[in-house]
Structure formats: structure tokens, C-alpha cells
Short mmCIF file of C-alpha atoms and ligand atoms in Angstrom, two decimals:
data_model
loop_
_atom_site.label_atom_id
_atom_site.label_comp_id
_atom_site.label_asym_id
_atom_site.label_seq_id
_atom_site.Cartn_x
_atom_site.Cartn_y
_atom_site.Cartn_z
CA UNK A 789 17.66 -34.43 2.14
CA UNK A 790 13.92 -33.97 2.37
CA UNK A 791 12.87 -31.10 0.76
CA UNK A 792 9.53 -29.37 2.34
CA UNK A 793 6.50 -27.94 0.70
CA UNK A 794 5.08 -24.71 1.92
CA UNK A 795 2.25 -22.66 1.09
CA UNK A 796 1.53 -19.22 1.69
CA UNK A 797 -0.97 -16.62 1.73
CA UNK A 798 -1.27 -13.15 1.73
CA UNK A 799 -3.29 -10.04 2.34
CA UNK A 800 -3.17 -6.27 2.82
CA UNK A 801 -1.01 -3.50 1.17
CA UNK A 802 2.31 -3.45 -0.93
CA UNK A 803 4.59 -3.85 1.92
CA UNK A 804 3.04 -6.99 3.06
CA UNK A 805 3.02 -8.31 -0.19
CA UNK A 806 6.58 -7.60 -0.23
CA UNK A 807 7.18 -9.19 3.08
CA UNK A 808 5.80 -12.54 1.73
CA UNK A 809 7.61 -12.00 -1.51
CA UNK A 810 10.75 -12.03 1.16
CA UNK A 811 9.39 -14.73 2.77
CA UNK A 812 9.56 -16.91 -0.01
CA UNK A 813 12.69 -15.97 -1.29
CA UNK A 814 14.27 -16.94 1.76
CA UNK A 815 12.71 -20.34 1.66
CA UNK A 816 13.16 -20.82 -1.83
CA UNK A 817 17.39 -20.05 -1.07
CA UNK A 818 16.69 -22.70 1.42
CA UNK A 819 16.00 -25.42 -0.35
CA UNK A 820 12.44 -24.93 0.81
CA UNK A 821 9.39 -25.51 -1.92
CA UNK A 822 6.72 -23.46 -2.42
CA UNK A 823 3.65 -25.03 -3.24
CA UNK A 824 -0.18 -23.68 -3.91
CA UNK A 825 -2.36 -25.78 -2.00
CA UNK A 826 -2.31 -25.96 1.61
CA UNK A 827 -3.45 -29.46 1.65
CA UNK A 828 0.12 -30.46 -0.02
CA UNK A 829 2.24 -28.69 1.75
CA UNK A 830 4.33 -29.54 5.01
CA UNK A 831 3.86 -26.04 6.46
CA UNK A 832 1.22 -23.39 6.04
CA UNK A 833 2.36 -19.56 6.55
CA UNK A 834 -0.68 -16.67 6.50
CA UNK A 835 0.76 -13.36 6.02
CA UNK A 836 -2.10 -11.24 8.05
CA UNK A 837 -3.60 -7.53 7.58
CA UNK A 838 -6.29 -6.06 9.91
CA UNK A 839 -6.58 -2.72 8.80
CA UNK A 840 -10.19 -2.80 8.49
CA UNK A 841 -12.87 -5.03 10.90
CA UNK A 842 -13.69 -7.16 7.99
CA UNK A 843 -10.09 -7.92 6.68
CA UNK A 844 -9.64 -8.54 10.27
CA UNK A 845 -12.69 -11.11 10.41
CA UNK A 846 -11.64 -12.64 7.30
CA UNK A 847 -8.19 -13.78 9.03
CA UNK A 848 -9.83 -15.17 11.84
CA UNK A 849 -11.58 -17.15 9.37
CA UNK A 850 -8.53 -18.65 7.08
CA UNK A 851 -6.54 -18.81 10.70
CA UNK A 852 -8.92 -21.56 11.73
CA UNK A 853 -9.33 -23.11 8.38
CA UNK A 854 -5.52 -23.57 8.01
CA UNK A 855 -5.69 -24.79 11.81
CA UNK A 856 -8.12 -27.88 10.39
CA UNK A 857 -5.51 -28.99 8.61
CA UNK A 858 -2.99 -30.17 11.21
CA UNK A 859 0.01 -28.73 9.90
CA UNK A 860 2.66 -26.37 11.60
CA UNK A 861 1.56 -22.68 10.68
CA UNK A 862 2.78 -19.79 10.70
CA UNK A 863 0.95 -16.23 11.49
CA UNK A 864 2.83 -13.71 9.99
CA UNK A 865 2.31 -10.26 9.44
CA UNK A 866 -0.08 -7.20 11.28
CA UNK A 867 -1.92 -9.73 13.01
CA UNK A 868 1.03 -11.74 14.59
CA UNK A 869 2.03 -8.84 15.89
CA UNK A 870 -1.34 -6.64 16.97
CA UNK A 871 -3.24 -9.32 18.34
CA UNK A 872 -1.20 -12.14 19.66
CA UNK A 873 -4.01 -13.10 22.07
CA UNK A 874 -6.36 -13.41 19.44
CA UNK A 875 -4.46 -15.44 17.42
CA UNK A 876 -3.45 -18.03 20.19
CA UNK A 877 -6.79 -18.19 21.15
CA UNK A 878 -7.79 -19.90 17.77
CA UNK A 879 -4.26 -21.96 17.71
CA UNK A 880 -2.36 -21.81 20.49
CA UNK A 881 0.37 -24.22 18.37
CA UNK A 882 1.19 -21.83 15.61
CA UNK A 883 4.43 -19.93 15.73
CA UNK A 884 4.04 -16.28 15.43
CA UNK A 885 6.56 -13.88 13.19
CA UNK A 886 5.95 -10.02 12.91
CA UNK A 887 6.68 -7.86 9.86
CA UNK A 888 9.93 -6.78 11.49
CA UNK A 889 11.17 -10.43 11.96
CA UNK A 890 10.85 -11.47 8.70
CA UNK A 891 15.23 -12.57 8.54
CA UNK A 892 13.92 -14.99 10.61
CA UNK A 893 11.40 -17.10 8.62
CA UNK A 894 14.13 -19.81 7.87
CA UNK A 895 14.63 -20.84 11.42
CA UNK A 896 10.95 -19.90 12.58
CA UNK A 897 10.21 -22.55 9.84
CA UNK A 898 12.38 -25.01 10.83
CA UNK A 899 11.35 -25.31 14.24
CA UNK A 900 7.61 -25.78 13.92
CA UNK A 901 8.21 -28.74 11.47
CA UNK A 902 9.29 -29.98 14.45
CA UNK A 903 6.75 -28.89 16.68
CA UNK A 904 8.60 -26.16 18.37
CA UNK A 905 6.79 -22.99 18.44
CA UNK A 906 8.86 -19.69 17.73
CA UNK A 907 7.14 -16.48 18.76
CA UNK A 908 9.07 -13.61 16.93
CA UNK A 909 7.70 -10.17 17.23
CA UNK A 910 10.55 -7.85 18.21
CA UNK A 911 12.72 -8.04 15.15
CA UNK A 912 14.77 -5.10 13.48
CA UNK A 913 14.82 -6.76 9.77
CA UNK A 914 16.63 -4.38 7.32
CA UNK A 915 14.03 -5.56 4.25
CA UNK A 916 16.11 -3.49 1.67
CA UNK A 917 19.15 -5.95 2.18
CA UNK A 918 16.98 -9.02 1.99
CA UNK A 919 15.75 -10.77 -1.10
CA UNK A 920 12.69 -11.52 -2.87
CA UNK A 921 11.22 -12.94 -5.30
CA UNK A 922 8.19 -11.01 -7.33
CA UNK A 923 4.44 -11.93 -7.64
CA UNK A 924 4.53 -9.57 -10.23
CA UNK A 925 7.48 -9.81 -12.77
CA UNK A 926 7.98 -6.43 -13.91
CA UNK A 927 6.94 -4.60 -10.41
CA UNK A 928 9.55 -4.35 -7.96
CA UNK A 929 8.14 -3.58 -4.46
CA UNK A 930 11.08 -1.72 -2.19
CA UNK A 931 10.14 -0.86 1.45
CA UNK A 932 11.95 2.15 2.14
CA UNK A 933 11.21 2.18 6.01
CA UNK A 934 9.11 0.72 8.28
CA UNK A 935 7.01 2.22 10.82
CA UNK A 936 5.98 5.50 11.04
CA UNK A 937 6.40 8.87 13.60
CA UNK A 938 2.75 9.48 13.64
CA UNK A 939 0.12 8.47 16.60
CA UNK A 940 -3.09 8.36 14.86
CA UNK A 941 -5.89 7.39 17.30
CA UNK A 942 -7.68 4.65 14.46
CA UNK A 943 -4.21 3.03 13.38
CA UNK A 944 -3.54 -0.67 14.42
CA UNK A 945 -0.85 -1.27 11.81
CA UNK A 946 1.34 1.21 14.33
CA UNK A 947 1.20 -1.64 17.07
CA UNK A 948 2.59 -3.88 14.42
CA UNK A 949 5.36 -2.31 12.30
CA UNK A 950 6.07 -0.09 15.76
CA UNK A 951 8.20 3.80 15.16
CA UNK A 952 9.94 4.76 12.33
CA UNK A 953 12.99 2.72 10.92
CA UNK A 954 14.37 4.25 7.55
CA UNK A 955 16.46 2.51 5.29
CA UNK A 956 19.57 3.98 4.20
CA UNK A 957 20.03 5.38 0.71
CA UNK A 958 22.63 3.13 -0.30
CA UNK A 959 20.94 -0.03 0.40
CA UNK A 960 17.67 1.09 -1.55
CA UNK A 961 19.37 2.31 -4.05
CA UNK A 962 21.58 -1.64 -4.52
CA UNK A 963 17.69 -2.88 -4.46
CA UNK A 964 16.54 -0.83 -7.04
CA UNK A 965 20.05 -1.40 -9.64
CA UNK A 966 19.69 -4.94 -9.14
CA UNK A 967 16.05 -4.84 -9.68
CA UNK A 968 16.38 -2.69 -13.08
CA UNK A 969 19.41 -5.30 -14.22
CA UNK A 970 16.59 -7.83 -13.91
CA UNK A 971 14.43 -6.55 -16.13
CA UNK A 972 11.73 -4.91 -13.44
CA UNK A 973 10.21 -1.66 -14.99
CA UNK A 974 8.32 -0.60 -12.17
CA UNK A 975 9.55 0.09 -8.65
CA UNK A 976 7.00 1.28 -6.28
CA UNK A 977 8.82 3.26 -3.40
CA UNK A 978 6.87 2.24 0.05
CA UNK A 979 6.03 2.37 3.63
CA UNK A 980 3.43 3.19 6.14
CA UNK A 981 4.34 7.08 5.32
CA UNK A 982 6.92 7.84 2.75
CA UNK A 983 7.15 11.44 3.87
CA UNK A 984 8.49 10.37 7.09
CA UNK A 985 10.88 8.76 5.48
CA UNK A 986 14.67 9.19 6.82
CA UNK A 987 13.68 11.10 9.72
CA UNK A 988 15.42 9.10 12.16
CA UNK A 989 18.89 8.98 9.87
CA UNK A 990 19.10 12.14 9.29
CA UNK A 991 17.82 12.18 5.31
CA UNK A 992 14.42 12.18 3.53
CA UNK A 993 12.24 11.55 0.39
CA UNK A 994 13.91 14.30 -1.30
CA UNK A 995 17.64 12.81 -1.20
CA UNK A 996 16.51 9.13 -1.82
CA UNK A 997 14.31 10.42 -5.03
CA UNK A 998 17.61 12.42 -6.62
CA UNK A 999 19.78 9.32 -5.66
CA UNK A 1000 17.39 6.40 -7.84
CA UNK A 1001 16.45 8.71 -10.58
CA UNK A 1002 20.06 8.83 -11.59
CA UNK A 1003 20.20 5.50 -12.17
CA UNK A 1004 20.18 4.49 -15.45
CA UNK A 1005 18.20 1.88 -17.66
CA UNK A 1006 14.01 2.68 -18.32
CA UNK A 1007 11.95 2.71 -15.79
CA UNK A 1008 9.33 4.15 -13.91
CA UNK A 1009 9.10 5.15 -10.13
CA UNK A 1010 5.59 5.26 -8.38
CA UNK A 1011 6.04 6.89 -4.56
CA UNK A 1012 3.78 5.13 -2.55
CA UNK A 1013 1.60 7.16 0.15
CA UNK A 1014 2.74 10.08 2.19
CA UNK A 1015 0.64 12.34 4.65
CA UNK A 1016 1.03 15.60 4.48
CA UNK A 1017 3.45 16.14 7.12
CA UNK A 1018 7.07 15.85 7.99
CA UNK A 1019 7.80 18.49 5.24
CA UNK A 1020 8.39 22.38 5.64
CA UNK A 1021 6.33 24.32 2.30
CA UNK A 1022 9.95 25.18 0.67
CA UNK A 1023 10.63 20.97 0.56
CA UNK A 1024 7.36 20.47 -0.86
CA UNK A 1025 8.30 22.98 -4.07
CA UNK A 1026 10.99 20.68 -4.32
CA UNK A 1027 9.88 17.74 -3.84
CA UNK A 1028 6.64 18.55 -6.71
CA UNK A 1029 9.86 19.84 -8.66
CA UNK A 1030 11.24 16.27 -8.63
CA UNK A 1031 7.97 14.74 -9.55
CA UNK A 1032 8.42 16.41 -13.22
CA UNK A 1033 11.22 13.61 -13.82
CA UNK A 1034 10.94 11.30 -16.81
CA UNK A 1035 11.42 8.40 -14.25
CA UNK A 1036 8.82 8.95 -11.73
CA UNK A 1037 5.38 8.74 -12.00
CA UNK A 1038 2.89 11.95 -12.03
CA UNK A 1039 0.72 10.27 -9.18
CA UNK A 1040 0.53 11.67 -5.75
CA UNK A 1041 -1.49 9.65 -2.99
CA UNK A 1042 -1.85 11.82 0.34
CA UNK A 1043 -4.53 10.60 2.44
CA UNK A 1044 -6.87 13.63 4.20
CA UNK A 1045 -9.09 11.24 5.72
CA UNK A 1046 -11.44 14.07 6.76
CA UNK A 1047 -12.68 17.44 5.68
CA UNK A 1048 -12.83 18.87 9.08
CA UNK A 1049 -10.28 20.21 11.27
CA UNK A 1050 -11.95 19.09 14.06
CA UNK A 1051 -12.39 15.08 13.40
CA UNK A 1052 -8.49 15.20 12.23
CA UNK A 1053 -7.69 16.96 15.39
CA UNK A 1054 -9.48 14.07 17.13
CA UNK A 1055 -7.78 11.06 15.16
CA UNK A 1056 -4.27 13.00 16.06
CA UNK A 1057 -3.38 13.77 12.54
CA UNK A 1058 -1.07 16.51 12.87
CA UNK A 1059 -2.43 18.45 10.14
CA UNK A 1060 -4.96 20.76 8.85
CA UNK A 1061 -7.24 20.38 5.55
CA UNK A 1062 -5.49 23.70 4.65
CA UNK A 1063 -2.13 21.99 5.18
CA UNK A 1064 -3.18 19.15 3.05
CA UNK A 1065 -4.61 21.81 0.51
CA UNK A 1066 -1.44 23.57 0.13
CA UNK A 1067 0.17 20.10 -0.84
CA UNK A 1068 -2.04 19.85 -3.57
CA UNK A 1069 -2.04 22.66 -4.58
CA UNK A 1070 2.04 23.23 -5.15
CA UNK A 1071 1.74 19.62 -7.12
CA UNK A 1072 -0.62 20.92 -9.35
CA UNK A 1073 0.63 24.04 -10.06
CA UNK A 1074 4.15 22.64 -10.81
CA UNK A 1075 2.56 19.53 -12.77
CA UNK A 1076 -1.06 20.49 -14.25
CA UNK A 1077 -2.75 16.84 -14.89
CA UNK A 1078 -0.88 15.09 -12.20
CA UNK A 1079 -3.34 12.33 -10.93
CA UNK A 1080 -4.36 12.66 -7.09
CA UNK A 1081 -5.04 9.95 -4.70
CA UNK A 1082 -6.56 10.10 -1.39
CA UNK A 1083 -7.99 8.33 1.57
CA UNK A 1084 -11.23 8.95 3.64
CA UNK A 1085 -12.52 7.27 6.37
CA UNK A 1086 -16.09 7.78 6.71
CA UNK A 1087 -17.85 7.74 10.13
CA UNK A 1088 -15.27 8.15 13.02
CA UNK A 1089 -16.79 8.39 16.27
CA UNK A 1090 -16.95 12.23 16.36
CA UNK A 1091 -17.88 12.88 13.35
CA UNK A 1092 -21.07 14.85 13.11
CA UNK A 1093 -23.11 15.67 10.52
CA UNK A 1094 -21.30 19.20 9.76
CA UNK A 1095 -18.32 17.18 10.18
CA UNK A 1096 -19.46 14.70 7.00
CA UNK A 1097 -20.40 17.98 5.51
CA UNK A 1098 -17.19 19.86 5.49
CA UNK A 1099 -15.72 16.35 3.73
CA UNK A 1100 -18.22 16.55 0.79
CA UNK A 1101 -17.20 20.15 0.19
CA UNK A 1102 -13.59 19.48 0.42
CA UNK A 1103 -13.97 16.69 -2.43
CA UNK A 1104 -16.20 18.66 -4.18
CA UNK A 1105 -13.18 21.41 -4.34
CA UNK A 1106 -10.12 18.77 -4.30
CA UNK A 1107 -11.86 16.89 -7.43
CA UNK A 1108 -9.07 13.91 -6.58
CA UNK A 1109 -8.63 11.31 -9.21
CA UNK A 1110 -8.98 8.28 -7.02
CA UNK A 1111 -10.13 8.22 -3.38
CA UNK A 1112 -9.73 5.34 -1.00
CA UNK A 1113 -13.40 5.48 1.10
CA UNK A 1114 -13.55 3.47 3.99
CA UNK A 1115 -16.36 2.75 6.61
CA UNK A 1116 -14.89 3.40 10.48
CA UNK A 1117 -14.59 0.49 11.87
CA UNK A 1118 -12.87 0.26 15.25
CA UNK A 1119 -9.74 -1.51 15.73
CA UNK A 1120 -8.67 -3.50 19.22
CA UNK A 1121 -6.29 -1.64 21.56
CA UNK A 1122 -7.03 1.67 19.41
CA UNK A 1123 -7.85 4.85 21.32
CA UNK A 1124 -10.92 5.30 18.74
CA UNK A 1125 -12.23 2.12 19.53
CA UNK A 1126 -12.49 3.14 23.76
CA UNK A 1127 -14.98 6.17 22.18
CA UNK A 1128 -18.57 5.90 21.67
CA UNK A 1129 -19.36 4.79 17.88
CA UNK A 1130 -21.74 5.85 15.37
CA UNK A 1131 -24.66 3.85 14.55
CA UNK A 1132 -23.66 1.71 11.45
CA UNK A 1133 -26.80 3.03 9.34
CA UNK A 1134 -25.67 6.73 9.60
CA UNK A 1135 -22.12 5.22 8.68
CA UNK A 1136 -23.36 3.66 5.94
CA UNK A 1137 -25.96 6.17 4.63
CA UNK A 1138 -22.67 8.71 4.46
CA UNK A 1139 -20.58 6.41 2.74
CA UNK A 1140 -23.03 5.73 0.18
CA UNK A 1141 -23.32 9.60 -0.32
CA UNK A 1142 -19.43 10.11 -0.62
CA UNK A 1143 -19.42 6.57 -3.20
CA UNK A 1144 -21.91 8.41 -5.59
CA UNK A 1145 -19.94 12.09 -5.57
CA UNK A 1146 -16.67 10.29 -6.01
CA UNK A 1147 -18.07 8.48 -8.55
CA UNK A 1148 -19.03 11.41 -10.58
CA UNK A 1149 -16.07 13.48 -10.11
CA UNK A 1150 -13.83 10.56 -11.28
CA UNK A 1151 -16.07 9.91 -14.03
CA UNK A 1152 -15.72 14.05 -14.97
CA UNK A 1153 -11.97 14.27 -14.46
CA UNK A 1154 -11.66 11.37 -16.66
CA UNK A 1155 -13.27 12.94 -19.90
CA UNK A 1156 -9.39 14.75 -20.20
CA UNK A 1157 -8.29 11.68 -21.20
CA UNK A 1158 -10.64 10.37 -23.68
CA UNK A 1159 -8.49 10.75 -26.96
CA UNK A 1160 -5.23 10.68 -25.42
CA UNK A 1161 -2.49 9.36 -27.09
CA UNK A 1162 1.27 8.30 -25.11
CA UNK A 1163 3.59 5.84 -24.31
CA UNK A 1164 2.00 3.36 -21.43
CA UNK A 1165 3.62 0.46 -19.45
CA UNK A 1166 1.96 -2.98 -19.52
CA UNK A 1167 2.36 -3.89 -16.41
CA UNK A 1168 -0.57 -6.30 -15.25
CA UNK A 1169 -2.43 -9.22 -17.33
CA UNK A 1170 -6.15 -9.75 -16.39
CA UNK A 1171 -8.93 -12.86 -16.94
CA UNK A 1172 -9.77 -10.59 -20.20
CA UNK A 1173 -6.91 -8.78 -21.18
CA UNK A 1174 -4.39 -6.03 -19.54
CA UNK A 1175 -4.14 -3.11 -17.34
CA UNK A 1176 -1.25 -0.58 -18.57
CA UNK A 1177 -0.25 2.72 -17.00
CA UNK A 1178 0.49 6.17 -18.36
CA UNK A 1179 2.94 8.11 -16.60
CA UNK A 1180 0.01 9.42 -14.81
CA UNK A 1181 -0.82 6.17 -13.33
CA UNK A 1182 -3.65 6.03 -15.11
CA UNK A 1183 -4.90 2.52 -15.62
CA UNK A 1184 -5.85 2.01 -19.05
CA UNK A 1185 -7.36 -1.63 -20.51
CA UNK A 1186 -6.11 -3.01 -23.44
CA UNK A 1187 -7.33 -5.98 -25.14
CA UNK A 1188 -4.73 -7.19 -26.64
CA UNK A 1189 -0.61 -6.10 -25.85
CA UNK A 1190 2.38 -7.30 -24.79
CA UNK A 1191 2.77 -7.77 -21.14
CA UNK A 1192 6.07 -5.88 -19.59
CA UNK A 1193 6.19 -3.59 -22.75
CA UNK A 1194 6.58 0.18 -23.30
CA UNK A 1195 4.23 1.06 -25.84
CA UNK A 1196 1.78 3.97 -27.46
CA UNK A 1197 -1.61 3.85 -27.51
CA UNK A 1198 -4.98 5.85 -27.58
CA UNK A 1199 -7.66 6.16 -25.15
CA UNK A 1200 -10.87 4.99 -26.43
CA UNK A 1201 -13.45 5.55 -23.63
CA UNK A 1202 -13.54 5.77 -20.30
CA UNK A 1203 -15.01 4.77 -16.84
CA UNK A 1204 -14.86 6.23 -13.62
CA UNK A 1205 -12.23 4.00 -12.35
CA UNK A 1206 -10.15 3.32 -15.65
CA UNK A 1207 -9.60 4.00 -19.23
CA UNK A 1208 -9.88 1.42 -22.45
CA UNK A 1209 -7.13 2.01 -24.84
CA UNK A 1210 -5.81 0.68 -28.16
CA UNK A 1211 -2.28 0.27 -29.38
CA UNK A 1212 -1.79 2.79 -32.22
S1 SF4 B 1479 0.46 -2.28 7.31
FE1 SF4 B 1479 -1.77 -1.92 7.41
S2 SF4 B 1479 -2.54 -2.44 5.35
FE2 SF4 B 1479 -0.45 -3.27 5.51
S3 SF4 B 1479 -0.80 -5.39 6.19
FE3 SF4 B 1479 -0.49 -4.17 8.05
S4 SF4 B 1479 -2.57 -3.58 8.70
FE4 SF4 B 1479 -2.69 -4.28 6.57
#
């Protein structure tokens, strides 16, 4: 039997990665090949993100390369899903798969070798009861849910992974065990909002946490994003309670996106910057150097200039450890895109402003750790050496280490954005 090559590419966050590392797992069962140049294989697959305008732009452009080629491809991912029209416009041949039909790659493969085109976008794929394969050999990538229950008026990744769909405890859990038994050390815990999570069976964050952490072996647990919602202020004690575990890592990402009441009223956020506040605030009491992440997205269309203000003076007080800063940039079939927009200099004139402050807090928060001494995880190899983490989530550099190891080192200096280290 013929055995065909295909090649695949892909772009965006964790859970997309983890839909292609799916992908490929179900080929690979299938006697499929995978191969990394497009020109050699039988079938090209593009596994799409438009979050942002450019990303957006940027799959238009490797869309119509791949197209050159004459081969059956696939668009799978945000963009399959979002902006069908689009897509067809550039190739009106190439079979279309969205992140919830991912069980179906096998077939949807199949069929455009031989010509047909499959358009799959309403799928109900239970991703923690499929397998995959991992780009990175120690980091296990679970998707916990899919979806979200939130309506923000900027979001296009809602039109593609659609409402909420949680998946049960005992499924994630199986992932996780069989994960640990081979020899992953990381599992990062995600979805388009992890406090969301369970919601619509009738659990949440809390129960799944207490479930993995009892399971046994070393490892460490990063939960992925969650906005500051979904929880009453009693769950939130508990939840920062559970964050003191050995097994899960002292790194909370909750994106604010703005500093004013106002613009987050606007983008339908269904919270306050006191609300978000609070959440901070219970983390750090309960766990005093625990590293916060956060998201801000510069120059929505109502954002005035008291508006920008209010979001300097809310990371000047928040002092977050890493922030996410993104330019507005409108996305099709968005409410926010029907508004008037900002003029891209004053959007880029704020950003700039934001870049240097975060920049100088990050650099500041990160003289703590100059001198530190602990047990890190190596858990990525660079062109010039390694990235390890702390249980912080701190990224520290090393030179020279062992890749997948536990080990103890010292910080040696520091950046804004990372640490250098030595093994001691
Ligand atoms: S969910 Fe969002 S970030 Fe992830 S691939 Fe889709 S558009 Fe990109």
C-alpha cells in the first residue's frame, strides 16, 4: 500500500498547537507520513490563527503559497472556521476542517487525495480522548474545554471554537497519567478560558486541579489563562489555596485588557478592574512572589486618552511580571470592527508608551531574583543553549544543562524578559 507524505504547519496558541499535534497523531496511526517540506509531500495541511490582523495576513499569504503548489490542502484551524469565504476565495479546492472536527482529519485527508473536497466545521471532537504526538517532548499540552461562555465584542476565535464544551474530569485526568507514564514533566492545563471551565457539566477548575495533583510521579502543572470571571470571591481563596501545591506552577495569567471600566464595559467583558484587582490580590496574599501574567490590548475603538490613562496607572499599581500588549486591530464579523477606529499613529504612539513602562517594571520586579538559588525544569533547548523554569515560571537561560532534567541552579543576571542561570 502506498504510503502518503504530509506536511503541516502551524500557528497561534497552545491549543492549536495541540490540535496539530492531534492531527498528526492521527495520521501517523494511519499509516500516514509526516514529512517537512511541502514540496515532498502528497498533501499540505495549514493549521490557521487570526487572532491579530497581521497573523491573519500572514495566512492569507502561506494559504496561497501552499495553493502554488498543486497539491490537495487542507485549512485547518480558526481560519477554516471564521472565514470560510476568505479562504475559498484564495482556493476554492481546499477542504476545510475546524478546531472542533479535528476526529475527522483521517477521512478529510483521504478524500482530497482524491480530489474530493470535505468541508468540516461543525464537529463536537472530545480532544482529551484523542491522541497526540508532542512537538515538545517533555510538555504535554491537554485542552481541557473548548470554547468559551463569554461574548467579547473584539474576539474572532469565539466564531471558531463556538460556546463552551468542558471535558470531563476523568478523561483529562487518563490524558495526564498516560502523559506522566511517558515521561512528560510538564502539562499545561488549557483553553480559551480555563475559569470557565466545567460550567456546562456541572464542575470547575477547582475539582479538576484536586483530581491531577493527586496523581503521582514529578511533575509540574502550568494553568493556562483564565479571566477573571466565572468564580464567586470564596472559590478564588480556594482556588489561590490550591496554587501553593508542589505540583502546580506559581504563575497566574488573567488578562485585564484595559484599565478602564468603561472600554471593558464596551468590549463586553463582564468584569471590573476592581474585580480583576481582587484576583490578584487574594493570589498574592496567599502566595507572595507568585509571577503574574496579563493581556492588554492597546487602542480599541473607544478608548480615549483618559481611557489609555487609567491603563498606565493600573500597571503602574499591578507591577505584573509579564504582560501580553497588543495593538487593536479589528477582526471580520466582530462587533468592534462595525465601530469607528482609532487612527493607527495614536495606536501606536500608546503602545510604544505601555512597551517602555512594561519594560521597566519587568526589568524592576526581576532584581528579586538575581541570586536565587532552586530546583528548575529544563524544558526547552534553544540555537544557543536552554530555557528552564522555576516553579514560578520564570524562564531562566542556561548555557549548558540537560534537557528534560530537574535540576538546581543560581540566577546570575537578569533581563526584563528572562533570567541567566548556572547549574550549582
Ligand atoms: S484560539 Fe485564538 S490564538 Fe488560538 S489559534 Fe484560534 S485565533 Fe489563534
Amino acid at each position: 500500500m502506498q504510503r502518503y507524505k504530509f506536511y503541516i504547519e502551524t500557528y497561534g496558541c497552545a491549543a492549536n498547537k495541540n490540535d496539530s499535534e492531534i492531527i498528526i497523531a492521527l495520521l501517523l496511526n494511519n499509516e500516514f507520513e509526516l514529512v517537512n517540506d511541502p514540496k515532498k509531500a502528497d498533501i499540505n495541511i495549514i493549521n490557521t490563527c487570526v487572532v491579530k490582523q497581521a497573523t491573519a495576513s500572514r495566512m492569507v499569504q502561506r494559504i496561497r503559497y501552499l495553493s502554488s503548489l498543486n497539491k490537495p490542502l487542507i485549512v485547518a484551524g480558526c481560519m477554516a472556521k471564521a472565514e470560510k469565504e476568505r479562504v475559498e476565495k484564495i482556493n476554492s479546492k481546499a477542504s476545510l476542517i475546524s478546531p472542533n472536527s479535528i476526529d475527522k482529519i483521517v477521512e478529510v485527508v483521504k478524500d482530497s487525495l482524491i480530489g474530493i473536497k470535505r468541508v468540516e466545521l461543525n464537529g463536537n471532537s472530545n480532544k482529551a480522548k484523542l491522541p497526540s504526538i508532542r512537538f515538545n517532548p517533555i510538555i504535554e499540552i491537554v485542552q481541557i474545554a473548548s470554547g468559551c461562555l463569554s461574548f467579547c465584542t473584539f474576539c474572532e476565535t469565539k466564531l471558531a471554537r463556538g460556546n463552551l464544551k468542558s471535558y470531563r474530569i476523568s478523561d483529562i485526568k487518563e490524558k495526564v497519567i498516560n502523559a506522566i507514564k511517558n515521561n512528560a514533566k510538564e502539562i499545561w492545563l488549557t483553553s480559551q478560558d480555563n475559569s470557565a471551565y466545567g460550567k456546562d457539566i456541572g464542575t470547575n477548575l477547582i475539582d479538576l486541579l484536586e483530581s491531577l495533583i493527586e496523581i503521582e510521579g514529578k511533575f509540574w502543572i502550568r494553568v493556562g489563562m483564565m479571566n477573571p470571571l466565572h468564580f464567586k470571591k470564596l472559590e478564588v481563596e480556594k482556588l489561590a489555596e490550591l496554587f501553593k501545591n508542589e505540583k502546580i506552577f506559581k504563575f497566574l495569567h488573567v488578562p485585564v485588557q484595559s484599565g478602564s471600566n468603561k472600554v471593558l464595559n464596551d468590549m463586553r467583558r463582564g468584569y471590573t478592574v476592581e474585580e480583576f484587582l481582587d484576583w490578584i490580590n487574594i493570589f498574592r496574599s496567599k502566595i507572595k512572589d507568585i509571577t503574574i501574567a496579563t493581556d492588554i490590548i492597546v487602542g480599541y475603538p473607544t478608548e480615549t486618552e483618559k481611557d489609555f490613562e487609567l491603563t498606565i496607572e493600573l500597571i503602574k499599581e499591578l507591577k505584573p511580571d509579564v504582560v501580553n500588549l497588543s495593538k487593536f486591530s479589528p477582526r471580520p464579523n466582530t462587533y468592534a470592527a462595525k465601530l469607528k477606529q482609532l487612527h493607527s499613529k495614536i495606536i501606536d504612539e500608546r503602545s510604544k508608551i505601555l512597551h517602555n513602562l512594561i519594560r521597566e517594571i519587568t526589568l524592576e520586579n526581576n532584581k528579586k531574583w538575581l541570586n536565587w538559588k532552586g530546583e528548575v525544569l529544563v524544558d526547552e533547548k534553544i540555537e544557543d543553549g536552554y530555557i528552564a523554569r522555576n516553579i514560578y515560571y520564570k524562564p531562566i537561560f542556561l548555557k549548558n544543562a540537560n534537557f528534560g532534567d530537574f535540576t538546581n541552579v543560581k540566577v546570575t543576571n537578569i533581563y526584563s524578559n528572562f533570567l541567566v542561570g548556572e547549574i550549582i
